[in-house]
């Protein structure tokens, strides 16, 4: 049985998030400079996006550039931004063919004008697509996002449109960049690192975490399928006992 056939399509995670890591090491293994690895990562993005859409995942969020990544050497940031401009334009037809809508989370204002412009164009062009939403986290960090949410909530309290006692988990979720989508149920990180690196801290409260040694440029849809099969073998208890869950499903 192929790995895809092992997936129970009735129990798919609605939202999968991926920390795409290991581009630099992949390049280094081949004696190439780090930016070669970022170029290699584009193919992995394309294949994973198509694989997710083909399965019927509703939302796929990809961590492409973190707030902290601005601290990298300038040549690497420039190369990454150039690659983003190129790839967004080049991949828009694929998004259209696959009926995929593009969205973004993060501090778009901090992106070079060319990236922001291309991103906006692709988002507008794909706005009517309905099969899957591809969310690119760009210049994103969770603490940045939460800080902004708190600022906006505080402003509403100051303006008198929100009472402090009305602030609950739903209100907080609604003020995050991800307000339109359900929380990720599965979070994948490639390259063997077992950390979250400031990604979706609020939203992954109950996500299943999946770590793989594969470096991002080597990741393909079969690797996504493998992660989903693993996810489907887990018991998501949400604080309850295993016995409780069994009697609920009986
Ligand atoms: C992930 O690969 C891509 C970005 C963070 C932009 P890295 O560039 O972090 O690759 P490693 O972790 O150094 O191998
Ligand atoms: C996390 O990867 C950010 C992205 C994948 C965009 P990093 O490679 O920047 O993470 P750390 O710094 O090693 O934790
Ligand atoms: Mg890294």
GROMACS .gro file of C-alpha atoms and ligand atoms in nm:
model
  279
    1UNK     CA    1   0.000   0.000   0.000
    2UNK     CA    2   0.142   0.341  -0.093
    3UNK     CA    3   0.189   0.597   0.181
    4UNK     CA    4  -0.093   0.804   0.033
    5UNK     CA    5  -0.335   0.511   0.048
    6UNK     CA    6  -0.264   0.476   0.420
    7UNK     CA    7  -0.421   0.817   0.485
    8UNK     CA    8  -0.777   0.824   0.617
    9UNK     CA    9  -0.924   1.112   0.414
   10UNK     CA   10  -1.211   1.148   0.663
   11UNK     CA   11  -0.968   1.239   0.942
   12UNK     CA   12  -0.733   1.484   0.772
   13UNK     CA   13  -0.590   1.773   0.970
   14UNK     CA   14  -0.765   2.082   0.837
   15UNK     CA   15  -0.461   2.300   0.891
   16UNK     CA   16  -0.098   2.190   0.858
   17UNK     CA   17   0.190   2.425   0.939
   18UNK     CA   18   0.553   2.368   0.836
   19UNK     CA   19   0.879   2.517   0.960
   20UNK     CA   20   1.089   2.478   0.644
   21UNK     CA   21   1.439   2.438   0.783
   22UNK     CA   22   1.775   2.307   0.662
   23UNK     CA   23   1.834   2.489   0.334
   24UNK     CA   24   2.177   2.612   0.441
   25UNK     CA   25   2.296   2.270   0.554
   26UNK     CA   26   2.165   2.109   0.233
   27UNK     CA   27   2.374   2.351   0.027
   28UNK     CA   28   2.679   2.304   0.247
   29UNK     CA   29   2.662   1.926   0.206
   30UNK     CA   30   2.713   1.984  -0.165
   31UNK     CA   31   2.988   2.238  -0.118
   32UNK     CA   32   2.763   2.521  -0.233
   33UNK     CA   33   2.675   2.857  -0.076
   34UNK     CA   34   2.367   2.886   0.147
   35UNK     CA   35   2.155   3.067  -0.112
   36UNK     CA   36   2.178   2.759  -0.337
   37UNK     CA   37   1.983   2.581  -0.064
   38UNK     CA   38   1.708   2.841  -0.067
   39UNK     CA   39   1.675   2.795  -0.443
   40UNK     CA   40   1.657   2.421  -0.385
   41UNK     CA   41   1.377   2.479  -0.135
   42UNK     CA   42   1.142   2.618  -0.400
   43UNK     CA   43   1.086   2.275  -0.554
   44UNK     CA   44   1.000   2.136  -0.211
   45UNK     CA   45   0.746   2.414  -0.162
   46UNK     CA   46   0.582   2.344  -0.498
   47UNK     CA   47   0.557   1.970  -0.442
   48UNK     CA   48   0.433   2.002  -0.083
   49UNK     CA   49   0.171   2.261  -0.178
   50UNK     CA   50   0.042   2.041  -0.461
   51UNK     CA   51   0.042   1.735  -0.236
   52UNK     CA   52  -0.154   1.914   0.036
   53UNK     CA   53  -0.411   2.043  -0.214
   54UNK     CA   54  -0.442   1.701  -0.376
   55UNK     CA   55  -0.525   1.546  -0.038
   56UNK     CA   56  -0.782   1.805   0.059
   57UNK     CA   57  -0.603   1.999   0.333
   58UNK     CA   58  -0.787   2.331   0.387
   59UNK     CA   59  -0.498   2.546   0.506
   60UNK     CA   60  -0.122   2.505   0.465
   61UNK     CA   61   0.099   2.756   0.646
   62UNK     CA   62   0.467   2.776   0.554
   63UNK     CA   63   0.723   2.957   0.769
   64UNK     CA   64   0.938   3.121   0.502
   65UNK     CA   65   1.110   3.409   0.681
   66UNK     CA   66   1.111   3.496   1.050
   67UNK     CA   67   1.150   3.832   1.220
   68UNK     CA   68   1.480   3.698   1.355
   69UNK     CA   69   1.598   3.609   1.003
   70UNK     CA   70   1.650   3.984   0.943
   71UNK     CA   71   1.968   3.935   1.150
   72UNK     CA   72   2.126   3.717   0.880
   73UNK     CA   73   2.406   3.846   0.652
   74UNK     CA   74   2.278   4.105   0.407
   75UNK     CA   75   2.372   3.904   0.098
   76UNK     CA   76   2.157   3.614   0.220
   77UNK     CA   77   1.858   3.836   0.299
   78UNK     CA   78   1.888   4.004  -0.042
   79UNK     CA   79   1.905   3.667  -0.216
   80UNK     CA   80   1.603   3.538  -0.021
   81UNK     CA   81   1.398   3.847  -0.101
   82UNK     CA   82   1.494   3.823  -0.469
   83UNK     CA   83   1.394   3.456  -0.470
   84UNK     CA   84   1.060   3.548  -0.311
   85UNK     CA   85   0.985   3.808  -0.577
   86UNK     CA   86   1.073   3.559  -0.850
   87UNK     CA   87   0.892   3.261  -0.703
   88UNK     CA   88   0.571   3.442  -0.616
   89UNK     CA   89   0.530   3.559  -0.976
   90UNK     CA   90   0.645   3.231  -1.126
   91UNK     CA   91   0.424   3.013  -0.906
   92UNK     CA   92   0.101   3.214  -0.939
   93UNK     CA   93  -0.011   3.014  -1.249
   94UNK     CA   94   0.040   2.689  -1.051
   95UNK     CA   95  -0.176   2.834  -0.773
   96UNK     CA   96  -0.445   2.924  -1.026
   97UNK     CA   97  -0.434   2.578  -1.188
   98UNK     CA   98  -0.470   2.412  -0.850
   99UNK     CA   99  -0.741   2.655  -0.730
  100UNK     CA  100  -0.523   2.766  -0.436
  101UNK     CA  101  -0.565   3.097  -0.261
  102UNK     CA  102  -0.255   3.278  -0.135
  103UNK     CA  103  -0.247   3.465   0.196
  104UNK     CA  104   0.024   3.600   0.421
  105UNK     CA  105   0.093   3.656   0.790
  106UNK     CA  106   0.368   3.872   0.930
  107UNK     CA  107   0.492   4.226   0.912
  108UNK     CA  108   0.436   4.296   0.542
  109UNK     CA  109   0.540   4.659   0.597
  110UNK     CA  110   0.897   4.549   0.667
  111UNK     CA  111   0.931   4.367   0.332
  112UNK     CA  112   1.108   4.532   0.036
  113UNK     CA  113   0.858   4.714  -0.183
  114UNK     CA  114   0.901   4.471  -0.472
  115UNK     CA  115   0.821   4.170  -0.255
  116UNK     CA  116   0.519   4.342  -0.099
  117UNK     CA  117   0.391   4.443  -0.445
  118UNK     CA  118   0.425   4.095  -0.597
  119UNK     CA  119   0.270   3.940  -0.291
  120UNK     CA  120  -0.027   4.174  -0.306
  121UNK     CA  121  -0.073   4.102  -0.676
  122UNK     CA  122  -0.070   3.725  -0.623
  123UNK     CA  123  -0.306   3.750  -0.325
  124UNK     CA  124  -0.553   3.953  -0.531
  125UNK     CA  125  -0.525   3.726  -0.834
  126UNK     CA  126  -0.591   3.410  -0.630
  127UNK     CA  127  -0.855   3.560  -0.400
  128UNK     CA  128  -1.140   3.368  -0.563
  129UNK     CA  129  -0.973   3.025  -0.534
  130UNK     CA  130  -1.142   2.781  -0.301
  131UNK     CA  131  -0.963   2.446  -0.284
  132UNK     CA  132  -0.692   2.535  -0.032
  133UNK     CA  133  -0.540   2.843   0.132
  134UNK     CA  134  -0.161   2.869   0.125
  135UNK     CA  135  -0.043   3.102   0.401
  136UNK     CA  136   0.313   3.232   0.374
  137UNK     CA  137   0.460   3.349   0.704
  138UNK     CA  138   0.692   3.630   0.597
  139UNK     CA  139   0.876   3.854   0.838
  140UNK     CA  140   0.667   3.673   1.094
  141UNK     CA  141   0.723   3.594   1.456
  142UNK     CA  142   0.465   3.486   1.707
  143UNK     CA  143   0.571   3.734   1.975
  144UNK     CA  144   0.549   4.017   1.722
  145UNK     CA  145   0.198   3.899   1.628
  146UNK     CA  146   0.083   3.865   1.991
  147UNK     CA  147   0.229   4.206   2.080
  148UNK     CA  148   0.029   4.366   1.800
  149UNK     CA  149  -0.286   4.184   1.902
  150UNK     CA  150  -0.246   4.314   2.258
  151UNK     CA  151  -0.194   4.669   2.129
  152UNK     CA  152  -0.514   4.651   1.924
  153UNK     CA  153  -0.713   4.501   2.208
  154UNK     CA  154  -0.584   4.772   2.446
  155UNK     CA  155  -0.686   5.040   2.197
  156UNK     CA  156  -1.040   4.899   2.178
  157UNK     CA  157  -1.064   4.899   2.558
  158UNK     CA  158  -0.939   5.258   2.563
  159UNK     CA  159  -1.196   5.354   2.297
  160UNK     CA  160  -1.469   5.191   2.505
  161UNK     CA  161  -1.572   4.940   2.233
  162UNK     CA  162  -1.445   4.643   2.438
  163UNK     CA  163  -1.469   4.578   2.812
  164UNK     CA  164  -1.171   4.415   2.990
  165UNK     CA  165  -1.396   4.132   3.117
  166UNK     CA  166  -1.501   4.061   2.757
  167UNK     CA  167  -1.144   3.962   2.665
  168UNK     CA  168  -1.140   3.585   2.631
  169UNK     CA  169  -0.952   3.329   2.420
  170UNK     CA  170  -1.181   3.385   2.123
  171UNK     CA  171  -1.121   3.763   2.130
  172UNK     CA  172  -0.745   3.705   2.141
  173UNK     CA  173  -0.757   3.455   1.851
  174UNK     CA  174  -0.963   3.703   1.651
  175UNK     CA  175  -0.694   3.968   1.689
  176UNK     CA  176  -0.416   3.746   1.558
  177UNK     CA  177  -0.306   3.745   1.192
  178UNK     CA  178  -0.448   3.393   1.163
  179UNK     CA  179  -0.802   3.488   1.267
  180UNK     CA  180  -0.956   3.353   0.946
  181UNK     CA  181  -0.834   2.995   0.987
  182UNK     CA  182  -0.862   2.711   1.238
  183UNK     CA  183  -0.555   2.642   1.455
  184UNK     CA  184  -0.300   2.404   1.299
  185UNK     CA  185  -0.353   2.047   1.410
  186UNK     CA  186  -0.019   1.930   1.278
  187UNK     CA  187   0.311   2.118   1.290
  188UNK     CA  188   0.604   1.978   1.092
  189UNK     CA  189   0.966   2.088   1.123
  190UNK     CA  190   1.238   1.961   0.893
  191UNK     CA  191   1.616   1.935   0.944
  192UNK     CA  192   1.613   1.764   1.283
  193UNK     CA  193   1.587   2.078   1.495
  194UNK     CA  194   1.337   2.027   1.777
  195UNK     CA  195   1.226   2.382   1.849
  196UNK     CA  196   0.948   2.619   1.752
  197UNK     CA  197   1.155   2.932   1.671
  198UNK     CA  198   0.881   3.184   1.750
  199UNK     CA  199   0.619   3.029   1.520
  200UNK     CA  200   0.244   3.032   1.597
  201UNK     CA  201   0.292   2.998   1.974
  202UNK     CA  202  -0.071   3.067   2.063
  203UNK     CA  203  -0.217   2.866   1.775
  204UNK     CA  204  -0.020   2.541   1.833
  205UNK     CA  205  -0.142   2.499   2.192
  206UNK     CA  206  -0.277   2.153   2.102
  207UNK     CA  207  -0.108   2.080   1.768
  208UNK     CA  208   0.070   1.750   1.718
  209UNK     CA  209   0.440   1.813   1.658
  210UNK     CA  210   0.629   1.615   1.395
  211UNK     CA  211   1.004   1.642   1.352
  212UNK     CA  212   1.190   1.489   1.059
  213UNK     CA  213   1.562   1.473   0.982
  214UNK     CA  214   1.497   1.551   0.613
  215UNK     CA  215   1.641   1.885   0.506
  216UNK     CA  216   1.378   2.111   0.352
  217UNK     CA  217   1.503   2.099  -0.013
  218UNK     CA  218   1.467   1.716   0.000
  219UNK     CA  219   1.111   1.729   0.137
  220UNK     CA  220   0.839   1.605  -0.101
  221UNK     CA  221   0.466   1.534  -0.086
  222UNK     CA  222   0.535   1.175   0.028
  223UNK     CA  223   0.706   1.319   0.336
  224UNK     CA  224   0.394   1.525   0.406
  225UNK     CA  225   0.183   1.211   0.363
  226UNK     CA  226   0.408   1.024   0.605
  227UNK     CA  227   0.364   1.300   0.865
  228UNK     CA  228  -0.013   1.281   0.822
  229UNK     CA  229  -0.017   0.902   0.864
  230UNK     CA  230   0.185   0.949   1.184
  231UNK     CA  231  -0.058   1.219   1.299
  232UNK     CA  232  -0.352   0.986   1.241
  233UNK     CA  233  -0.196   0.722   1.468
  234UNK     CA  234  -0.180   0.958   1.762
  235UNK     CA  235  -0.441   0.988   2.031
  236UNK     CA  236  -0.534   1.353   2.077
  237UNK     CA  237  -0.660   1.366   2.432
  238UNK     CA  238  -0.704   1.740   2.499
  239UNK     CA  239  -0.652   1.687   2.870
  240UNK     CA  240  -0.889   1.392   2.901
  241UNK     CA  241  -0.798   1.031   2.975
  242UNK     CA  242  -0.766   0.763   2.712
  243UNK     CA  243  -1.060   0.574   2.873
  244UNK     CA  244  -1.286   0.879   2.848
  245UNK     CA  245  -1.213   0.912   2.477
  246UNK     CA  246  -1.289   0.545   2.418
  247UNK     CA  247  -1.626   0.562   2.593
  248UNK     CA  248  -1.714   0.880   2.399
  249UNK     CA  249  -1.648   0.704   2.069
  250UNK     CA  250  -1.819   0.380   2.172
  251LIG     C1  251   1.546   2.758   0.633
  251LIG     O1  252   1.674   2.708   0.610
  251LIG     C2  253   1.514   2.879   0.550
  251LIG     C3  254   1.506   3.004   0.625
  251LIG     C4  255   1.516   3.015   0.755
  251LIG     C5  256   1.484   3.125   0.548
  251LIG     P1  257   1.802   2.769   0.682
  251LIG     O2  258   1.855   2.879   0.599
  251LIG     O3  259   1.770   2.806   0.823
  251LIG     O4  260   1.901   2.647   0.680
  251LIG     P2  261   1.996   2.594   0.796
  251LIG     O5  262   1.910   2.577   0.917
  251LIG     O6  263   2.101   2.696   0.815
  251LIG     O7  264   2.049   2.464   0.744
  252LIG     C1  265   1.302   2.918   1.144
  252LIG     O1  266   1.423   2.869   1.094
  252LIG     C2  267   1.246   3.018   1.051
  252LIG     C3  268   1.206   2.968   0.920
  252LIG     C4  269   1.204   2.844   0.882
  252LIG     C5  270   1.163   3.068   0.827
  252LIG     P1  271   1.563   2.922   1.149
  252LIG     O2  272   1.668   2.841   1.085
  252LIG     O3  273   1.573   3.068   1.133
  252LIG     O4  274   1.549   2.888   1.305
  252LIG     P2  275   1.657   2.887   1.421
  252LIG     O5  276   1.709   3.025   1.434
  252LIG     O6  277   1.763   2.790   1.384
  252LIG     O7  278   1.580   2.843   1.542
  253LIG    MG1  279   1.772   2.703   0.998
   0.00000   0.00000   0.00000
